[in-house]
Amino acid sequence: FVDTTWQMVTRVENRRQLSEGFLDSNVLVSQIIRPYIHPQALEKAREIARKGDVHLPDEVKEATIFFSDLVDFTRHSESLSPEEVISLLNIAIGICVRSIDKNHGNVDKFLGDGIMAIFPDPLEAVVAAFEIQQQFSQLNEFRELQEQPSIRARTGIHTGSVVIGSVGTKERRDWTVIGDVVNTAARIEQYAEPGSVVISAQTYQRISDHVQVERSETIQAKGKSDELNVYFLDSVRFMKGRLPVTMTRDGMRVGRILPTESKHNSPV
């Protein structure tokens, strides 16, 4: 069966502005608002629509929650115009988003000068964090030449069972991650030092063969009755194709090519 829709179209004085309700206008509006829609929610909506359902379901799964924010960004932006603040913020956040996307993470939300993301793989979350630190290090070399203040980020990562569901009202909802794991990741990020990558004990247990720890500490996070064991990371090791890679906050070292039969082995 084919349904057809007809609509009167009027063109006045060769204007390109489209009237409300015009098909092309609706497409244009969709293109404008699409970057504002959570990619996971959009993909899940397509999946649900194919099944004939109309509501996004709540899900419980294991995930790695990634929080990162810019240190002292508010203070640095006091001497900038609003346009310069937005431009600088977009540059910094763009660095974070590219590394998150590259390592198969999904941005859940932007938090002013910070970002929250979800990763299926804790190792990829840590790799993204180190890539971000490297990119900021390179950006700051350029900013120093321009006699501009350095921009530094800090990152906190935690792994555990989370709930992904709809939060809000009938008119405005957000399909997001909630639960204690999210709150804990946020607390760890707040405890992190500028330029550091800090992970929880739960994340460390899953990737201990791939990371070098600078030091570990026990912290009393705000709102938590029990103390948390956290690890400040010095480097991360992973495979890129057949190449073993060691990444620090300042650089990256690539090892020799491994035999073909070893290309699928993760530990280095």
PDB file of C-alpha atoms in Angstrom:
ATOM      1  CA  PHE A   1       0.000   0.000   0.000  1.00  0.00           C
ATOM      2  CA  VAL A   2       1.253   3.484  -0.838  1.00  0.00           C
ATOM      3  CA  ASP A   3      -0.068   6.571   0.959  1.00  0.00           C
ATOM      4  CA  THR A   4       0.332   9.889  -0.831  1.00  0.00           C
ATOM      5  CA  THR A   5       0.109  13.348   0.684  1.00  0.00           C
ATOM      6  CA  TRP A   6      -0.710  16.457  -1.339  1.00  0.00           C
ATOM      7  CA  GLN A   7      -0.134  19.985  -0.156  1.00  0.00           C
ATOM      8  CA  MET A   8      -0.558  23.335  -1.834  1.00  0.00           C
ATOM      9  CA  VAL A   9       2.741  25.183  -2.322  1.00  0.00           C
ATOM     10  CA  THR A  10       2.862  28.925  -2.981  1.00  0.00           C
ATOM     11  CA  ARG A  11       5.954  30.761  -4.137  1.00  0.00           C
ATOM     12  CA  VAL A  12       5.877  34.519  -3.601  1.00  0.00           C
ATOM     13  CA  GLU A  13       8.420  36.939  -5.082  1.00  0.00           C
ATOM     14  CA  ASN A  14      11.040  34.199  -5.491  1.00  0.00           C
ATOM     15  CA  ARG A  15      11.507  34.015  -1.719  1.00  0.00           C
ATOM     16  CA  ARG A  16      13.264  30.964  -0.364  1.00  0.00           C
ATOM     17  CA  GLN A  17      11.647  31.225   3.040  1.00  0.00           C
ATOM     18  CA  LEU A  18       9.275  28.295   3.492  1.00  0.00           C
ATOM     19  CA  SER A  19       5.861  28.497   5.071  1.00  0.00           C
ATOM     20  CA  GLU A  20       5.068  26.540   8.217  1.00  0.00           C
ATOM     21  CA  GLY A  21       3.818  23.053   7.424  1.00  0.00           C
ATOM     22  CA  PHE A  22       5.618  22.887   4.099  1.00  0.00           C
ATOM     23  CA  LEU A  23       7.358  19.514   3.715  1.00  0.00           C
ATOM     24  CA  ASP A  24      10.814  20.996   3.050  1.00  0.00           C
ATOM     25  CA  SER A  25      10.378  23.256   6.073  1.00  0.00           C
ATOM     26  CA  ASN A  26       9.760  20.247   8.306  1.00  0.00           C
ATOM     27  CA  VAL A  27      12.850  18.548   6.894  1.00  0.00           C
ATOM     28  CA  LEU A  28      14.893  21.684   7.550  1.00  0.00           C
ATOM     29  CA  VAL A  29      13.650  21.890  11.143  1.00  0.00           C
ATOM     30  CA  SER A  30      14.565  18.224  11.597  1.00  0.00           C
ATOM     31  CA  GLN A  31      18.099  18.927  10.355  1.00  0.00           C
ATOM     32  CA  ILE A  32      18.434  21.863  12.754  1.00  0.00           C
ATOM     33  CA  ILE A  33      17.313  20.012  15.872  1.00  0.00           C
ATOM     34  CA  ARG A  34      18.972  16.664  15.138  1.00  0.00           C
ATOM     35  CA  PRO A  35      22.346  17.590  16.748  1.00  0.00           C
ATOM     36  CA  TYR A  36      20.419  18.399  19.931  1.00  0.00           C
ATOM     37  CA  ILE A  37      18.925  14.898  20.164  1.00  0.00           C
ATOM     38  CA  HIS A  38      20.759  12.146  22.037  1.00  0.00           C
ATOM     39  CA  PRO A  39      22.145   9.746  19.345  1.00  0.00           C
ATOM     40  CA  GLN A  40      21.331   6.700  21.468  1.00  0.00           C
ATOM     41  CA  ALA A  41      17.778   7.918  21.966  1.00  0.00           C
ATOM     42  CA  LEU A  42      17.412   8.510  18.215  1.00  0.00           C
ATOM     43  CA  GLU A  43      18.688   5.040  17.357  1.00  0.00           C
ATOM     44  CA  LYS A  44      16.537   3.447  20.048  1.00  0.00           C
ATOM     45  CA  ALA A  45      13.494   5.369  18.756  1.00  0.00           C
ATOM     46  CA  ARG A  46      14.065   3.948  15.261  1.00  0.00           C
ATOM     47  CA  GLU A  47      14.322   0.449  16.722  1.00  0.00           C
ATOM     48  CA  ILE A  48      11.136   0.891  18.759  1.00  0.00           C
ATOM     49  CA  ALA A  49       9.262   2.408  15.807  1.00  0.00           C
ATOM     50  CA  ARG A  50      10.116  -0.605  13.642  1.00  0.00           C
ATOM     51  CA  LYS A  51       8.454  -2.784  16.277  1.00  0.00           C
ATOM     52  CA  GLY A  52       5.378  -0.569  16.370  1.00  0.00           C
ATOM     53  CA  ASP A  53       5.936   0.711  19.913  1.00  0.00           C
ATOM     54  CA  VAL A  54       5.747   4.368  20.955  1.00  0.00           C
ATOM     55  CA  HIS A  55       7.783   4.529  24.196  1.00  0.00           C
ATOM     56  CA  LEU A  56      11.499   4.169  24.870  1.00  0.00           C
ATOM     57  CA  PRO A  57      12.025   1.333  27.362  1.00  0.00           C
ATOM     58  CA  ASP A  58      14.045   1.485  30.559  1.00  0.00           C
ATOM     59  CA  GLU A  59      17.175  -0.661  30.431  1.00  0.00           C
ATOM     60  CA  VAL A  60      19.582  -2.009  33.043  1.00  0.00           C
ATOM     61  CA  LYS A  61      23.103  -2.754  31.845  1.00  0.00           C
ATOM     62  CA  GLU A  62      26.746  -2.539  32.827  1.00  0.00           C
ATOM     63  CA  ALA A  63      28.445   0.580  31.539  1.00  0.00           C
ATOM     64  CA  THR A  64      31.407   2.815  32.199  1.00  0.00           C
ATOM     65  CA  ILE A  65      30.517   6.393  33.075  1.00  0.00           C
ATOM     66  CA  PHE A  66      32.952   9.115  32.053  1.00  0.00           C
ATOM     67  CA  PHE A  67      32.967  12.643  33.496  1.00  0.00           C
ATOM     68  CA  SER A  68      35.370  15.353  32.392  1.00  0.00           C
ATOM     69  CA  ASP A  69      35.400  19.106  32.871  1.00  0.00           C
ATOM     70  CA  LEU A  70      37.614  22.109  32.270  1.00  0.00           C
ATOM     71  CA  VAL A  71      39.523  23.351  35.298  1.00  0.00           C
ATOM     72  CA  ASP A  72      39.179  27.071  36.123  1.00  0.00           C
ATOM     73  CA  PHE A  73      37.392  27.739  32.843  1.00  0.00           C
ATOM     74  CA  THR A  74      35.079  30.293  34.462  1.00  0.00           C
ATOM     75  CA  ARG A  75      38.024  32.285  35.788  1.00  0.00           C
ATOM     76  CA  HIS A  76      39.827  32.175  32.434  1.00  0.00           C
ATOM     77  CA  SER A  77      36.708  33.327  30.583  1.00  0.00           C
ATOM     78  CA  GLU A  78      36.156  36.437  32.706  1.00  0.00           C
ATOM     79  CA  SER A  79      38.365  38.515  30.407  1.00  0.00           C
ATOM     80  CA  LEU A  80      36.741  37.204  27.218  1.00  0.00           C
ATOM     81  CA  SER A  81      33.701  38.376  25.298  1.00  0.00           C
ATOM     82  CA  PRO A  82      30.659  36.054  25.194  1.00  0.00           C
ATOM     83  CA  GLU A  83      31.508  35.125  21.612  1.00  0.00           C
ATOM     84  CA  GLU A  84      35.085  34.255  22.582  1.00  0.00           C
ATOM     85  CA  VAL A  85      33.870  32.171  25.524  1.00  0.00           C
ATOM     86  CA  ILE A  86      31.565  30.123  23.291  1.00  0.00           C
ATOM     87  CA  SER A  87      34.296  29.706  20.661  1.00  0.00           C
ATOM     88  CA  LEU A  88      36.864  28.518  23.199  1.00  0.00           C
ATOM     89  CA  LEU A  89      34.358  26.228  24.885  1.00  0.00           C
ATOM     90  CA  ASN A  90      33.389  24.673  21.561  1.00  0.00           C
ATOM     91  CA  ILE A  91      37.051  24.035  20.735  1.00  0.00           C
ATOM     92  CA  ALA A  92      37.636  22.340  24.093  1.00  0.00           C
ATOM     93  CA  ILE A  93      34.410  20.332  24.065  1.00  0.00           C
ATOM     94  CA  GLY A  94      35.027  19.404  20.435  1.00  0.00           C
ATOM     95  CA  ILE A  95      38.326  17.795  21.448  1.00  0.00           C
ATOM     96  CA  CYS A  96      36.493  15.721  24.051  1.00  0.00           C
ATOM     97  CA  VAL A  97      33.655  14.689  21.747  1.00  0.00           C
ATOM     98  CA  ARG A  98      35.976  13.549  18.944  1.00  0.00           C
ATOM     99  CA  SER A  99      37.948  11.296  21.287  1.00  0.00           C
ATOM    100  CA  ILE A 100      34.773   9.918  22.863  1.00  0.00           C
ATOM    101  CA  ASP A 101      33.236   9.137  19.463  1.00  0.00           C
ATOM    102  CA  LYS A 102      36.485   7.655  18.165  1.00  0.00           C
ATOM    103  CA  ASN A 103      36.575   5.215  21.087  1.00  0.00           C
ATOM    104  CA  HIS A 104      32.921   4.137  20.758  1.00  0.00           C
ATOM    105  CA  GLY A 105      31.551   6.214  23.607  1.00  0.00           C
ATOM    106  CA  ASN A 106      28.308   8.179  23.548  1.00  0.00           C
ATOM    107  CA  VAL A 107      27.956  11.704  24.889  1.00  0.00           C
ATOM    108  CA  ASP A 108      25.054  11.697  27.340  1.00  0.00           C
ATOM    109  CA  LYS A 109      24.998  15.413  28.088  1.00  0.00           C
ATOM    110  CA  PHE A 110      27.006  18.624  28.221  1.00  0.00           C
ATOM    111  CA  LEU A 111      27.363  20.139  31.680  1.00  0.00           C
ATOM    112  CA  GLY A 112      28.389  23.748  31.149  1.00  0.00           C
ATOM    113  CA  ASP A 113      32.158  23.392  30.708  1.00  0.00           C
ATOM    114  CA  GLY A 114      31.984  19.640  31.334  1.00  0.00           C
ATOM    115  CA  ILE A 115      30.794  16.499  29.627  1.00  0.00           C
ATOM    116  CA  MET A 116      29.291  13.147  30.605  1.00  0.00           C
ATOM    117  CA  ALA A 117      29.661  10.096  28.392  1.00  0.00           C
ATOM    118  CA  ILE A 118      28.818   6.388  28.425  1.00  0.00           C
ATOM    119  CA  PHE A 119      31.186   3.635  27.266  1.00  0.00           C
ATOM    120  CA  PRO A 120      30.443  -0.086  26.818  1.00  0.00           C
ATOM    121  CA  ASP A 121      34.174  -0.817  27.255  1.00  0.00           C
ATOM    122  CA  PRO A 122      36.071   0.642  30.251  1.00  0.00           C
ATOM    123  CA  LEU A 123      39.410   0.370  28.434  1.00  0.00           C
ATOM    124  CA  GLU A 124      38.149   2.558  25.593  1.00  0.00           C
ATOM    125  CA  ALA A 125      36.930   5.103  28.152  1.00  0.00           C
ATOM    126  CA  VAL A 126      40.441   5.337  29.605  1.00  0.00           C
ATOM    127  CA  VAL A 127      42.026   5.568  26.148  1.00  0.00           C
ATOM    128  CA  ALA A 128      39.658   8.430  25.299  1.00  0.00           C
ATOM    129  CA  ALA A 129      40.629  10.211  28.526  1.00  0.00           C
ATOM    130  CA  PHE A 130      44.348  10.009  27.699  1.00  0.00           C
ATOM    131  CA  GLU A 131      43.730  11.146  24.117  1.00  0.00           C
ATOM    132  CA  ILE A 132      41.906  14.190  25.457  1.00  0.00           C
ATOM    133  CA  GLN A 133      44.817  15.026  27.761  1.00  0.00           C
ATOM    134  CA  GLN A 134      47.228  14.737  24.833  1.00  0.00           C
ATOM    135  CA  GLN A 135      45.097  16.998  22.662  1.00  0.00           C
ATOM    136  CA  PHE A 136      44.888  19.588  25.422  1.00  0.00           C
ATOM    137  CA  SER A 137      48.667  19.447  25.857  1.00  0.00           C
ATOM    138  CA  GLN A 138      49.121  20.244  22.163  1.00  0.00           C
ATOM    139  CA  LEU A 139      46.496  22.980  22.291  1.00  0.00           C
ATOM    140  CA  ASN A 140      48.248  24.594  25.253  1.00  0.00           C
ATOM    141  CA  GLU A 141      51.568  24.702  23.376  1.00  0.00           C
ATOM    142  CA  PHE A 142      49.851  26.902  20.797  1.00  0.00           C
ATOM    143  CA  ARG A 143      48.089  28.982  23.453  1.00  0.00           C
ATOM    144  CA  GLU A 144      51.367  29.647  25.254  1.00  0.00           C
ATOM    145  CA  LEU A 145      52.820  31.056  22.037  1.00  0.00           C
ATOM    146  CA  GLN A 146      49.827  33.401  21.953  1.00  0.00           C
ATOM    147  CA  GLU A 147      50.406  34.275  25.636  1.00  0.00           C
ATOM    148  CA  GLN A 148      47.057  32.779  26.544  1.00  0.00           C
ATOM    149  CA  PRO A 149      46.342  30.756  29.697  1.00  0.00           C
ATOM    150  CA  SER A 150      46.465  26.973  29.510  1.00  0.00           C
ATOM    151  CA  ILE A 151      43.270  24.947  29.450  1.00  0.00           C
ATOM    152  CA  ARG A 152      43.325  21.788  31.515  1.00  0.00           C
ATOM    153  CA  ALA A 153      40.822  19.007  31.970  1.00  0.00           C
ATOM    154  CA  ARG A 154      40.313  16.394  34.658  1.00  0.00           C
ATOM    155  CA  THR A 155      38.541  13.072  34.221  1.00  0.00           C
ATOM    156  CA  GLY A 156      36.799  10.608  36.529  1.00  0.00           C
ATOM    157  CA  ILE A 157      35.681   7.135  35.422  1.00  0.00           C
ATOM    158  CA  HIS A 158      33.567   4.485  37.160  1.00  0.00           C
ATOM    159  CA  THR A 159      32.047   1.187  36.014  1.00  0.00           C
ATOM    160  CA  GLY A 160      28.940  -0.634  37.207  1.00  0.00           C
ATOM    161  CA  SER A 161      25.269  -1.392  36.663  1.00  0.00           C
ATOM    162  CA  VAL A 162      23.210   1.598  35.491  1.00  0.00           C
ATOM    163  CA  VAL A 163      19.635   2.334  34.486  1.00  0.00           C
ATOM    164  CA  ILE A 164      19.007   4.000  31.129  1.00  0.00           C
ATOM    165  CA  GLY A 165      15.541   5.485  30.987  1.00  0.00           C
ATOM    166  CA  SER A 166      13.263   8.443  30.355  1.00  0.00           C
ATOM    167  CA  VAL A 167      13.369  11.259  32.891  1.00  0.00           C
ATOM    168  CA  GLY A 168      11.127  14.322  32.767  1.00  0.00           C
ATOM    169  CA  THR A 169       7.552  15.186  31.882  1.00  0.00           C
ATOM    170  CA  LYS A 170       5.204  14.395  29.035  1.00  0.00           C
ATOM    171  CA  GLU A 171       6.213  17.606  27.256  1.00  0.00           C
ATOM    172  CA  ARG A 172       9.993  17.385  27.803  1.00  0.00           C
ATOM    173  CA  ARG A 173      11.984  14.239  28.467  1.00  0.00           C
ATOM    174  CA  ASP A 174      15.601  13.175  28.559  1.00  0.00           C
ATOM    175  CA  TRP A 175      16.678   9.599  27.878  1.00  0.00           C
ATOM    176  CA  THR A 176      19.646   9.371  30.180  1.00  0.00           C
ATOM    177  CA  VAL A 177      21.671   7.257  32.587  1.00  0.00           C
ATOM    178  CA  ILE A 178      20.818   7.343  36.270  1.00  0.00           C
ATOM    179  CA  GLY A 179      21.944   5.509  39.373  1.00  0.00           C
ATOM    180  CA  ASP A 180      24.661   5.368  41.996  1.00  0.00           C
ATOM    181  CA  VAL A 181      27.330   4.588  39.394  1.00  0.00           C
ATOM    182  CA  VAL A 182      26.701   7.952  37.740  1.00  0.00           C
ATOM    183  CA  ASN A 183      26.883   9.823  41.042  1.00  0.00           C
ATOM    184  CA  THR A 184      30.093   8.017  42.007  1.00  0.00           C
ATOM    185  CA  ALA A 185      31.760   8.821  38.676  1.00  0.00           C
ATOM    186  CA  ALA A 186      30.872  12.487  39.143  1.00  0.00           C
ATOM    187  CA  ARG A 187      32.373  12.487  42.664  1.00  0.00           C
ATOM    188  CA  ILE A 188      35.588  10.883  41.416  1.00  0.00           C
ATOM    189  CA  GLU A 189      35.912  13.519  38.695  1.00  0.00           C
ATOM    190  CA  GLN A 190      35.495  16.304  41.260  1.00  0.00           C
ATOM    191  CA  TYR A 191      38.316  14.775  43.310  1.00  0.00           C
ATOM    192  CA  ALA A 192      40.650  14.477  40.304  1.00  0.00           C
ATOM    193  CA  GLU A 193      43.509  16.898  39.829  1.00  0.00           C
ATOM    194  CA  PRO A 194      43.956  19.086  36.727  1.00  0.00           C
ATOM    195  CA  GLY A 195      45.380  16.994  33.914  1.00  0.00           C
ATOM    196  CA  SER A 196      44.714  13.680  35.678  1.00  0.00           C
ATOM    197  CA  VAL A 197      42.789  10.538  34.766  1.00  0.00           C
ATOM    198  CA  VAL A 198      41.283   8.898  37.859  1.00  0.00           C
ATOM    199  CA  ILE A 199      39.358   5.626  37.879  1.00  0.00           C
ATOM    200  CA  SER A 200      37.460   3.645  40.492  1.00  0.00           C
ATOM    201  CA  ALA A 201      38.477   0.256  41.881  1.00  0.00           C
ATOM    202  CA  GLN A 202      35.662  -1.345  39.860  1.00  0.00           C
ATOM    203  CA  THR A 203      37.065   0.068  36.613  1.00  0.00           C
ATOM    204  CA  TYR A 204      40.618  -0.856  37.616  1.00  0.00           C
ATOM    205  CA  GLN A 205      39.624  -4.492  38.207  1.00  0.00           C
ATOM    206  CA  ARG A 206      38.459  -4.757  34.616  1.00  0.00           C
ATOM    207  CA  ILE A 207      41.513  -3.168  32.950  1.00  0.00           C
ATOM    208  CA  SER A 208      44.355  -3.665  35.443  1.00  0.00           C
ATOM    209  CA  ASP A 209      46.485  -5.481  32.818  1.00  0.00           C
ATOM    210  CA  HIS A 210      46.354  -2.408  30.570  1.00  0.00           C
ATOM    211  CA  VAL A 211      47.183   0.496  32.877  1.00  0.00           C
ATOM    212  CA  GLN A 212      50.130   1.799  34.841  1.00  0.00           C
ATOM    213  CA  VAL A 213      49.109   3.397  38.126  1.00  0.00           C
ATOM    214  CA  GLU A 214      50.827   6.529  39.365  1.00  0.00           C
ATOM    215  CA  ARG A 215      49.297   6.177  42.817  1.00  0.00           C
ATOM    216  CA  SER A 216      46.163   4.988  44.581  1.00  0.00           C
ATOM    217  CA  GLU A 217      44.212   6.740  47.311  1.00  0.00           C
ATOM    218  CA  THR A 218      41.215   6.202  49.537  1.00  0.00           C
ATOM    219  CA  ILE A 219      38.770   9.097  49.466  1.00  0.00           C
ATOM    220  CA  GLN A 220      35.605  10.041  51.267  1.00  0.00           C
ATOM    221  CA  ALA A 221      33.378  11.301  48.500  1.00  0.00           C
ATOM    222  CA  LYS A 222      30.556  13.704  49.224  1.00  0.00           C
ATOM    223  CA  GLY A 223      27.252  11.912  49.729  1.00  0.00           C
ATOM    224  CA  LYS A 224      28.891   8.471  50.065  1.00  0.00           C
ATOM    225  CA  SER A 225      28.848   6.589  53.360  1.00  0.00           C
ATOM    226  CA  ASP A 226      31.716   4.270  52.377  1.00  0.00           C
ATOM    227  CA  GLU A 227      35.192   5.337  51.342  1.00  0.00           C
ATOM    228  CA  LEU A 228      36.237   4.874  47.715  1.00  0.00           C
ATOM    229  CA  ASN A 229      39.477   3.450  46.391  1.00  0.00           C
ATOM    230  CA  VAL A 230      40.635   5.403  43.356  1.00  0.00           C
ATOM    231  CA  TYR A 231      43.619   5.110  41.031  1.00  0.00           C
ATOM    232  CA  PHE A 232      45.526   7.954  39.399  1.00  0.00           C
ATOM    233  CA  LEU A 233      46.739   6.583  36.057  1.00  0.00           C
ATOM    234  CA  ASP A 234      50.150   7.196  34.531  1.00  0.00           C
ATOM    235  CA  SER A 235      49.634   5.371  31.221  1.00  0.00           C
ATOM    236  CA  VAL A 236      47.410   2.945  29.304  1.00  0.00           C
ATOM    237  CA  ARG A 237      48.390   0.105  26.956  1.00  0.00           C
ATOM    238  CA  PHE A 238      46.210  -1.214  24.144  1.00  0.00           C
ATOM    239  CA  MET A 239      46.283  -2.695  20.657  1.00  0.00           C
ATOM    240  CA  LYS A 240      45.788  -0.595  17.539  1.00  0.00           C
ATOM    241  CA  GLY A 241      45.440  -3.172  14.791  1.00  0.00           C
ATOM    242  CA  ARG A 242      48.604  -5.264  15.176  1.00  0.00           C
ATOM    243  CA  LEU A 243      50.496  -2.490  16.921  1.00  0.00           C
ATOM    244  CA  PRO A 244      50.903  -2.304  20.697  1.00  0.00           C
ATOM    245  CA  VAL A 245      50.473   1.276  21.866  1.00  0.00           C
ATOM    246  CA  THR A 246      51.416   2.895  25.156  1.00  0.00           C
ATOM    247  CA  MET A 247      49.771   6.238  25.807  1.00  0.00           C
ATOM    248  CA  THR A 248      50.527   8.798  28.505  1.00  0.00           C
ATOM    249  CA  ARG A 249      49.061  12.224  29.130  1.00  0.00           C
ATOM    250  CA  ASP A 250      51.881  13.809  27.121  1.00  0.00           C
ATOM    251  CA  GLY A 251      52.521  11.417  24.265  1.00  0.00           C
ATOM    252  CA  MET A 252      52.186   8.026  22.630  1.00  0.00           C
ATOM    253  CA  ARG A 253      54.650   5.223  21.880  1.00  0.00           C
ATOM    254  CA  VAL A 254      53.950   2.591  19.234  1.00  0.00           C
ATOM    255  CA  GLY A 255      55.680  -0.800  19.487  1.00  0.00           C
ATOM    256  CA  ARG A 256      56.728  -3.286  16.823  1.00  0.00           C
ATOM    257  CA  ILE A 257      54.234  -5.087  14.600  1.00  0.00           C
ATOM    258  CA  LEU A 258      53.055  -8.316  16.192  1.00  0.00           C
ATOM    259  CA  PRO A 259      52.574 -11.608  14.290  1.00  0.00           C
ATOM    260  CA  THR A 260      49.256 -11.979  12.529  1.00  0.00           C
ATOM    261  CA  GLU A 261      48.042 -14.662  14.908  1.00  0.00           C
ATOM    262  CA  SER A 262      48.455 -12.220  17.821  1.00  0.00           C
ATOM    263  CA  LYS A 263      46.536  -9.301  16.381  1.00  0.00           C
ATOM    264  CA  HIS A 264      43.378 -10.107  18.329  1.00  0.00           C
ATOM    265  CA  ASN A 265      45.091 -10.334  21.698  1.00  0.00           C
ATOM    266  CA  SER A 266      44.238  -7.300  23.825  1.00  0.00           C
ATOM    267  CA  PRO A 267      46.937  -7.405  26.567  1.00  0.00           C
ATOM    268  CA  VAL A 268      50.310  -5.928  25.656  1.00  0.00           C
TER     269      VAL A 268
END
